[in-house]
Short mmCIF file of C-alpha atoms in Angstrom, two decimals:
data_model
loop_
_atom_site.label_atom_id
_atom_site.label_comp_id
_atom_site.label_asym_id
_atom_site.label_seq_id
_atom_site.Cartn_x
_atom_site.Cartn_y
_atom_site.Cartn_z
CA MET A 1011 -34.76 -12.44 -2.68
CA PRO A 1012 -36.12 -9.31 -4.28
CA LYS A 1013 -33.87 -7.23 -6.41
CA ILE A 1014 -33.89 -4.23 -3.94
CA GLU A 1015 -32.89 -6.28 -1.08
CA GLU A 1016 -30.06 -7.87 -3.31
CA LYS A 1017 -28.72 -4.66 -4.19
CA GLN A 1018 -28.77 -3.29 -0.56
CA LYS A 1019 -26.93 -6.44 0.39
CA ILE A 1020 -24.17 -5.72 -2.66
CA VAL A 1021 -23.53 -2.36 -1.19
CA LYS A 1022 -22.91 -3.45 2.40
CA GLU A 1023 -20.72 -5.84 1.34
CA ILE A 1024 -18.76 -2.85 -0.76
CA GLU A 1025 -18.96 -0.74 2.46
CA GLY A 1026 -17.41 -3.31 4.64
CA LYS A 1027 -14.27 -3.59 2.06
CA LEU A 1028 -14.18 0.22 1.65
CA GLN A 1029 -14.00 0.40 5.49
CA ASP A 1030 -11.75 -2.66 5.93
CA SER A 1031 -9.14 -1.54 3.50
CA MET A 1032 -5.98 0.15 3.81
CA LEU A 1033 -6.04 0.83 0.21
CA VAL A 1034 -8.67 0.89 -2.60
CA VAL A 1035 -7.87 1.56 -5.93
CA PHE A 1036 -10.14 2.33 -8.78
CA ALA A 1037 -8.78 1.74 -12.31
CA ASP A 1038 -10.10 1.53 -16.18
CA TYR A 1039 -9.93 -1.83 -17.57
CA ARG A 1040 -10.93 -1.25 -21.11
CA GLY A 1041 -9.20 -3.01 -23.84
CA ILE A 1042 -7.89 -5.45 -21.60
CA LYS A 1043 -7.95 -8.96 -22.85
CA VAL A 1044 -8.90 -12.02 -20.77
CA GLU A 1045 -5.62 -13.37 -20.32
CA GLU A 1046 -4.18 -10.28 -19.30
CA ILE A 1047 -6.72 -9.66 -16.58
CA THR A 1048 -6.03 -13.29 -15.38
CA ASP A 1049 -2.26 -12.62 -15.47
CA LEU A 1050 -3.05 -9.59 -13.38
CA ARG A 1051 -5.40 -11.38 -10.90
CA ASN A 1052 -2.62 -14.10 -10.55
CA LYS A 1053 -0.03 -11.47 -9.32
CA LEU A 1054 -2.43 -9.89 -6.75
CA ARG A 1055 -2.83 -13.31 -5.19
CA MET A 1056 -1.40 -11.87 -1.93
CA PRO A 1057 -2.64 -12.01 1.75
CA GLY A 1058 -5.22 -9.18 2.22
CA VAL A 1059 -5.53 -8.22 -1.18
CA GLU A 1060 -9.04 -8.62 -3.44
CA PHE A 1061 -9.33 -7.37 -6.91
CA LYS A 1062 -12.92 -6.90 -8.55
CA VAL A 1063 -14.99 -5.68 -11.15
CA LEU A 1064 -17.79 -3.78 -9.48
CA LYS A 1065 -21.16 -1.90 -10.67
CA ASN A 1066 -20.67 1.71 -10.42
CA THR A 1067 -24.05 2.33 -8.89
CA MET A 1068 -23.53 0.35 -6.15
CA THR A 1069 -19.92 1.21 -5.81
CA GLU A 1070 -21.26 5.00 -5.52
CA PHE A 1071 -23.72 4.31 -2.70
CA ALA A 1072 -21.02 2.76 -0.81
CA LEU A 1073 -18.60 5.44 -1.20
CA GLN A 1074 -21.52 8.05 -0.29
CA ASN A 1075 -22.17 6.08 2.89
CA THR A 1076 -18.79 5.54 3.91
CA GLY A 1077 -17.83 9.33 3.79
CA ASN A 1078 -15.97 9.17 0.07
CA PRO A 1079 -18.25 11.21 -2.00
CA GLU A 1080 -14.91 12.83 -3.54
CA VAL A 1081 -14.16 9.80 -5.19
CA ILE A 1082 -17.41 9.53 -7.09
CA PRO A 1083 -16.76 11.84 -9.99
CA HIS A 1084 -13.49 10.04 -10.67
CA ILE A 1085 -14.83 6.39 -11.00
CA VAL A 1086 -16.92 7.14 -14.30
CA GLY A 1087 -16.82 4.43 -16.71
CA PRO A 1088 -15.88 0.71 -16.31
CA ASN A 1089 -13.95 0.04 -13.04
CA VAL A 1090 -11.84 -3.01 -11.56
CA VAL A 1091 -11.37 -2.15 -8.01
CA LEU A 1092 -8.43 -3.18 -5.67
CA PHE A 1093 -8.99 -3.76 -2.03
CA SER A 1094 -5.66 -4.21 0.15
CA LYS A 1095 -6.50 -4.72 3.76
CA GLU A 1096 -2.51 -4.78 4.93
CA ASP A 1097 0.17 -3.50 2.29
CA PRO A 1098 -0.47 -0.34 0.52
CA VAL A 1099 2.89 -0.70 -1.83
CA SER A 1100 2.90 -4.20 -2.91
CA PRO A 1101 -0.12 -4.02 -4.73
CA THR A 1102 0.47 -0.89 -6.51
CA LYS A 1103 3.92 -2.01 -7.62
CA VAL A 1104 2.17 -5.20 -9.26
CA ILE A 1105 -0.40 -2.75 -11.04
CA TYR A 1106 2.32 -0.43 -12.13
CA ASP A 1107 4.47 -3.29 -13.32
CA PHE A 1108 1.45 -4.56 -15.23
CA ILE A 1109 0.57 -1.05 -16.80
CA LYS A 1110 4.39 -1.09 -18.25
CA GLN A 1111 4.02 -4.51 -19.54
CA TYR A 1112 0.64 -4.07 -21.47
CA LYS A 1113 0.27 -0.16 -21.57
CA LYS A 1114 -3.39 -0.83 -21.00
CA LEU A 1115 -4.83 -0.57 -17.35
CA GLU A 1116 -5.46 3.38 -16.15
CA VAL A 1117 -5.35 4.09 -12.51
CA LYS A 1118 -8.16 6.53 -11.93
CA VAL A 1119 -8.21 7.40 -8.32
CA ALA A 1120 -7.41 5.79 -4.80
CA ILE A 1121 -8.24 6.00 -1.21
CA LEU A 1122 -5.41 5.28 1.12
CA GLU A 1123 -6.62 5.17 5.05
CA GLY A 1124 -9.60 7.27 4.39
CA GLN A 1125 -7.49 10.10 2.08
CA MET A 1126 -8.05 10.33 -1.52
CA LEU A 1127 -4.97 9.99 -3.92
CA LEU A 1128 -5.07 11.03 -7.40
CA PRO A 1129 -2.84 8.55 -10.23
CA ASP A 1130 0.39 10.68 -9.71
CA ARG A 1131 0.12 10.11 -6.11
CA VAL A 1132 -0.42 6.17 -6.38
CA LYS A 1133 2.38 5.91 -8.70
CA ALA A 1134 4.42 7.63 -6.08
CA LEU A 1135 3.30 5.07 -3.45
CA SER A 1136 4.20 2.02 -5.60
CA GLU A 1137 7.95 3.47 -5.78
CA LEU A 1138 8.35 3.38 -2.26
CA PRO A 1139 10.42 0.56 -1.05
CA PRO A 1140 8.69 -2.54 0.78
CA ARG A 1141 7.64 -2.06 4.18
CA GLU A 1142 10.16 -4.47 5.44
CA VAL A 1143 13.06 -2.05 3.96
CA LEU A 1144 11.39 1.10 5.47
CA LEU A 1145 11.48 -0.40 8.78
CA ALA A 1146 15.08 -1.49 8.36
CA GLN A 1147 15.91 1.86 7.34
CA VAL A 1148 14.16 3.47 10.31
CA LEU A 1149 15.83 1.12 12.74
CA GLY A 1150 19.18 1.77 11.34
CA THR A 1151 18.54 5.39 11.46
CA MET A 1152 17.66 5.27 14.99
CA GLN A 1153 20.72 2.57 16.21
CA ALA A 1154 23.15 4.90 14.71
CA PRO A 1155 23.15 7.47 17.87
CA ILE A 1156 23.36 4.72 20.10
CA THR A 1157 26.18 3.04 18.38
CA SER A 1158 28.14 6.30 18.26
CA LEU A 1159 27.51 6.79 21.94
CA VAL A 1160 28.81 3.44 22.68
CA PHE A 1161 31.98 3.94 20.69
CA VAL A 1162 32.62 7.29 22.45
CA LEU A 1163 31.95 5.63 25.98
CA ASN A 1164 34.50 2.53 24.89
CA ALA A 1165 36.93 4.96 23.95
CA ASN A 1166 36.86 6.89 27.14
CA ILE A 1167 36.87 3.75 29.16
CA GLY A 1168 39.75 2.51 27.08
CA GLY A 1169 41.66 5.70 27.55
CA LEU A 1170 41.11 5.59 31.46
CA VAL A 1171 42.38 2.00 31.29
CA ASN A 1172 45.68 2.81 29.21
CA VAL A 1173 46.28 5.86 31.62
CA LEU A 1174 45.96 3.50 34.89
CA ASP A 1175 47.93 0.72 33.20
CA GLN A 1176 50.82 3.88 32.51
CA ILE A 1177 50.72 4.55 36.14
CA ARG A 1178 50.99 1.07 37.33
CA GLN A 1179 53.83 0.39 35.14
CA GLN A 1180 55.57 3.64 36.48
CA LYS A 1181 55.05 2.67 40.01
CA ALA A 1182 56.33 -0.94 39.50
CA GLY A 1183 59.41 0.32 37.62
#
């Protein structure tokens, strides 16, 4: 296969990953030892997550073609790219835990559902509770008014029952 066709195929593959992913994180991996990057790769083995080193020129073409040209100035130098199709929070937690442990990886920029995020926003994303916890909190918030309504209705019915019982006792006695 000619070299140009090979490169076009790689660009199309990267475009597909960019379009299919909920979250894409670009990070500088300079100074990381092989065993450290292997440790990070192992921790990122979760459903829907890919962790790759990609050539910038191919990535830049893919970013341009998918409507994300604003990201290109942020990905200068060597990059490792994380693609997450399902969960945007868990992979970022893993990345920032790795940064705390080794002090070597540097998040440059991310794309979350088509929106560019700078490193401070990616860090804030990593500090969110897991999806299940957030759903439980929302459900709890939605249930609170219903529970209060049921309690009030039960109290009114209970009061009516007490009044009827007292009337019954008066008529019986």
